Coordinates of C-alpha atoms in Angstrom, one line a residue:
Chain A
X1 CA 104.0 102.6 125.9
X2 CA 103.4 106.2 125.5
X3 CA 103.9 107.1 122.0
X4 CA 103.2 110.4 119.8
X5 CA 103.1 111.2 116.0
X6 CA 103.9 113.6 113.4
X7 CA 102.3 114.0 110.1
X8 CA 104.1 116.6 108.2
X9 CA 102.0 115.8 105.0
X10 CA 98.5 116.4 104.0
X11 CA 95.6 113.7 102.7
X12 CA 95.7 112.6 99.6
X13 CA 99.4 113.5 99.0
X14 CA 101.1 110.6 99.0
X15 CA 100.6 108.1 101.3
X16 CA 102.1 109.6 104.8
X17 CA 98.6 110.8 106.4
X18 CA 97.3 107.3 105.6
X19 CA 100.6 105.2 107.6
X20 CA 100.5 107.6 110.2
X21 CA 96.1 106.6 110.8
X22 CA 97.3 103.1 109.8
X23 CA 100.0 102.8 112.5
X24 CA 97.8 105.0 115.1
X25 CA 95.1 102.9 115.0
X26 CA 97.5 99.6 115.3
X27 CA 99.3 100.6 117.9
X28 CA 95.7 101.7 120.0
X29 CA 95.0 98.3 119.0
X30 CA 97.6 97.3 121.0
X31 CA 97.0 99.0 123.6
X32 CA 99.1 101.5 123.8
X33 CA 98.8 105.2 124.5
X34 CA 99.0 107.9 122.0
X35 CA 100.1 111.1 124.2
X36 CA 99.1 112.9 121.1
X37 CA 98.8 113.4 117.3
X38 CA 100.9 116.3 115.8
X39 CA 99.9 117.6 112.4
X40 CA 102.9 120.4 110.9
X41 CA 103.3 121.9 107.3
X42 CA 100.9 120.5 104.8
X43 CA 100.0 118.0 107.7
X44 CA 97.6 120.8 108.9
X45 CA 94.8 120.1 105.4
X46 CA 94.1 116.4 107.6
X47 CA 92.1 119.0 109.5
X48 CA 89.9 120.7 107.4
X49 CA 86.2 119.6 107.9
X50 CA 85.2 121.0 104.5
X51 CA 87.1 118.3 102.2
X52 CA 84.5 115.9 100.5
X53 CA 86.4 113.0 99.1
X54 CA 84.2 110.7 96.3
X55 CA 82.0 108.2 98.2
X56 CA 84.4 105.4 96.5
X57 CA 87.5 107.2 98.2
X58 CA 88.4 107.1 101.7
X59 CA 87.5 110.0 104.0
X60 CA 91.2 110.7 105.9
X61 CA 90.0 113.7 108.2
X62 CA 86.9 111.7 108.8
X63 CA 88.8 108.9 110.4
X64 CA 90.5 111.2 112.1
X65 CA 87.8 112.6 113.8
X66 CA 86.1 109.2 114.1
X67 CA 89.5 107.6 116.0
X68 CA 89.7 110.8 117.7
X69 CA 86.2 110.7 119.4
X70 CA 86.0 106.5 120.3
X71 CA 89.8 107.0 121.4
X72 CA 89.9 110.7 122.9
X73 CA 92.7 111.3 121.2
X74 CA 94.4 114.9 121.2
X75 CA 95.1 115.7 117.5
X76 CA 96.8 119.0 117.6
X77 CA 97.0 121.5 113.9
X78 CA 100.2 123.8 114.1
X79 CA 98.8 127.2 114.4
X80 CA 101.3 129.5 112.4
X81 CA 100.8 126.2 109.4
X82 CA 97.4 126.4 109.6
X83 CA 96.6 130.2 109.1
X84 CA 99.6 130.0 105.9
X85 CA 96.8 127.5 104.8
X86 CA 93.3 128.6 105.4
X87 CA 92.6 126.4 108.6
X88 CA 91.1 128.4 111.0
X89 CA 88.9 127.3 113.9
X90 CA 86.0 130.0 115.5
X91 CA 88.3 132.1 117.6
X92 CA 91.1 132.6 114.8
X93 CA 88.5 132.9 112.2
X94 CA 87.0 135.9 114.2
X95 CA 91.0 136.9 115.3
X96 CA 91.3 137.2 111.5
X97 CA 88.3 138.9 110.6
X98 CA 87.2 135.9 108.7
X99 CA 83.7 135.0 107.6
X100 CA 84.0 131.2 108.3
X101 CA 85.9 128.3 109.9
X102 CA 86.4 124.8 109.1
X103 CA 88.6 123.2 111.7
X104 CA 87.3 119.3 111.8
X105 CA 85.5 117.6 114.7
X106 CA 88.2 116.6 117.4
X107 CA 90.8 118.7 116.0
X108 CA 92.1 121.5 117.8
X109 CA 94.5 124.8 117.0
X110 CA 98.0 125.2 118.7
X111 CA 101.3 125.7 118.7
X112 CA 104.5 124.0 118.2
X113 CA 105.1 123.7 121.9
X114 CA 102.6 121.3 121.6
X115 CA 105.0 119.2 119.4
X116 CA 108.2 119.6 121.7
X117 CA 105.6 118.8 125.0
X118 CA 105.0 115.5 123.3
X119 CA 108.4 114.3 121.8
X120 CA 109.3 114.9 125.6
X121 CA 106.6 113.2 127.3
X122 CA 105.9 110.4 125.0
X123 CA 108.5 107.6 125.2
X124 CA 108.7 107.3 121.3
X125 CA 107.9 110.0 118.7
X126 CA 106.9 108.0 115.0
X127 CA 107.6 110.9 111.9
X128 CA 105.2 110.6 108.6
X129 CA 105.5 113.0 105.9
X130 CA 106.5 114.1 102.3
Chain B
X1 CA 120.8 102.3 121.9
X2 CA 119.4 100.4 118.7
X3 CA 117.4 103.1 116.2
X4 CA 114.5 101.9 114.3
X5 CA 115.0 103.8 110.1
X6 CA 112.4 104.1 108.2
X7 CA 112.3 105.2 104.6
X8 CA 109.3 105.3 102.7
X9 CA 110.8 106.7 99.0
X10 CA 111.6 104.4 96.6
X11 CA 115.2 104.3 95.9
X12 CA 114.8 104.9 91.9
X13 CA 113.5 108.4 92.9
X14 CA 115.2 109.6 96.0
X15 CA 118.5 108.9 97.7
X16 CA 117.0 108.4 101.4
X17 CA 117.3 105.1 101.6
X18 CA 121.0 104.5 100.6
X19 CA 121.6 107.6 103.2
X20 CA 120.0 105.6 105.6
X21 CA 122.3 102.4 104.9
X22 CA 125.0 104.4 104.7
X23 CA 124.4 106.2 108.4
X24 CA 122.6 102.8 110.2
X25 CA 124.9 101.4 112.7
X26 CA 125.4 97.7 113.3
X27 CA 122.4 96.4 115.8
X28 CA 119.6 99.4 114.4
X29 CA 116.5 97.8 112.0
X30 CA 115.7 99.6 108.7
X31 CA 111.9 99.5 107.8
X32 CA 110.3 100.2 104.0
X33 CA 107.2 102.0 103.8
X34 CA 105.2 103.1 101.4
X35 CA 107.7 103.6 98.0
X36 CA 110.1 102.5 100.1
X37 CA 108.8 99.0 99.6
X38 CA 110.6 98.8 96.0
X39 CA 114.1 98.6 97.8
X40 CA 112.8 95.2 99.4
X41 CA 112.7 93.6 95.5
X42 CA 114.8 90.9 94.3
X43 CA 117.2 91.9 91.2
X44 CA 117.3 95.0 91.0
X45 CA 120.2 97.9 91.2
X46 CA 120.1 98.5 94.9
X47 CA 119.4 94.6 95.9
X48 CA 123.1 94.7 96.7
X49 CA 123.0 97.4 98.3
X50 CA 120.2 96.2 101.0
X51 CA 121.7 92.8 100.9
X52 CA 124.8 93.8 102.2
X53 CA 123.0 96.4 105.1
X54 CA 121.5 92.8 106.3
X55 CA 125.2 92.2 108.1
X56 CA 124.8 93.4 111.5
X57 CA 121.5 95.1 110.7
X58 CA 117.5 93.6 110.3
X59 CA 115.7 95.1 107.5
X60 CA 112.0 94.8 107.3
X61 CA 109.1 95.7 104.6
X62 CA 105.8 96.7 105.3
X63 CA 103.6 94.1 103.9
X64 CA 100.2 96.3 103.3
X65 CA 102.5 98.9 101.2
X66 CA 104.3 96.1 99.2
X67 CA 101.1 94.0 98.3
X68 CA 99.1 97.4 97.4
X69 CA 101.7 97.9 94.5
X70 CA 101.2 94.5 93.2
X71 CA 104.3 92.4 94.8
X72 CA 104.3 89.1 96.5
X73 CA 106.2 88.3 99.4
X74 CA 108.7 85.7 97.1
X75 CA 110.0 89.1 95.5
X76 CA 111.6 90.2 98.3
X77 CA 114.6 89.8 99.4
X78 CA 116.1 86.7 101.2
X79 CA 116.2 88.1 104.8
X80 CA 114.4 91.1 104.6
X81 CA 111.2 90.5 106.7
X82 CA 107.7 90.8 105.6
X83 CA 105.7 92.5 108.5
X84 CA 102.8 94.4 109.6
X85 CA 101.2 97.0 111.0
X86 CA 101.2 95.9 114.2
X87 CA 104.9 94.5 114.0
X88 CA 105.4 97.5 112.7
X89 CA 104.3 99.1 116.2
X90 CA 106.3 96.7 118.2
X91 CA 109.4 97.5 116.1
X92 CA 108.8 101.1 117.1
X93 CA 108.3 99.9 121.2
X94 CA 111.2 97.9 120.5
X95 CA 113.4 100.6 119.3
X96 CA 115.1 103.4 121.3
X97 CA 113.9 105.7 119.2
X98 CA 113.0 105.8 115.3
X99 CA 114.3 108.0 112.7
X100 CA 112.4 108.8 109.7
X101 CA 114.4 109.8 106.4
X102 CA 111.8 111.3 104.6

């Protein structure tokens, strides 16, 4: 089945951006497809390559990235959320007049269109957050 | 047209959970996660509660998120269902659609 999900919190948190990779990588597992991966509000810090999490401690964006790449997965970062917070890929950074960006491997900046396109083309949309 | 709930606060902190009960219909599935997991327990205040959303309705805990906190499965309660991750994917595929009260 075609599926998509929302994380509306970021790493760290609580516990929502860890169920949303949990249930993600399950349901790949299963083999079913995951139209794409919708990160909204404070959802947006999964995507911050820059975060360095004690070697004891689980990297979240990391497995992200990792999932993303063996799975090519489309993990999308809410573009008006993302700016409010200082996650900013190369063409918004320079937009902004910024001196750096930090967007993570297989992430990618967009809008919420992206997040109507997929509660409408996947058949189930699964909600983590705060 | 069954819905899938999930609520993943525990029920000592927020009121999502007995909002949930309150708006599942017959036929839809409720599913702890995360904090959510303490409304699974045994003799507490809200055991009645969940009890009584069992008539008509399956309620399920997510095994990962109640073991993490330090619970067995012989605290939960009798009929609430110990799953997960992967039943916890099916539920979803089983499910018209799935509501999260976060």
């Amino acid at each position: 089945m075609k599926l998509a999900v929302l994380v509306n919190e970021g790493p760290y948190q609580h516990q929502a951006a860890d169920s949303a990779l949990q249930f993600t990588k399950a349901a790949l597992e299963k083999g079913h497809e995951i139209f794409r991966v919708f990160f909204y509000h404070d959802g947006v810090h999964n995507g911050t390559r820059l975060g360095v999490p004690p070697q004891d401690d689980r990297n979240v964006t990391q497995q992200w990235s990792e999932l993303a790449e063996k799975h090519n997965l489309d993990l999308v970062v809410c573009v008006a959320a993302a700016q409010r917070r200082g996650i900013l890929d190369a063409s918004e950074a320079k937009r902004h007049g910024k001196d750096a960006d930090n967007i993570a491997p297989g992430f990618r900046i967009s809008g919420l269109g992206q997040l109507i396109e997929a509660g409408i083309q996947a058949e189930r949309l699964v909600v983590f957050g705060d | 047209m069954a819905t899938l709930h999930t609520v993943n606060k525990s029920p000592f902190e927020k009121r999502s959970l007995d909002c949930c009960i309150r708006h599942a219909n017959p036929g839809s599935a409720i599913l702890l996660i995360e904090d959510g997991v303490y409304g699974a327990l045994k003799d507490t205040a809200v055991s009645d509660k969940v009890s009584g959303a069992l008539d008509g309705r399956k309620v399920y805990v997510l095994g990962p998120d109640l073991h993490a906190r330090g619970m067995s499965d012989d605290r939960v309660i009798d009929g609430v269902e110990v799953v997960d991750y992967a039943a916890f994917v099916d539920l979803v595929t089983e499910h018209d659609r799935v509501q999260a009260w976060l």
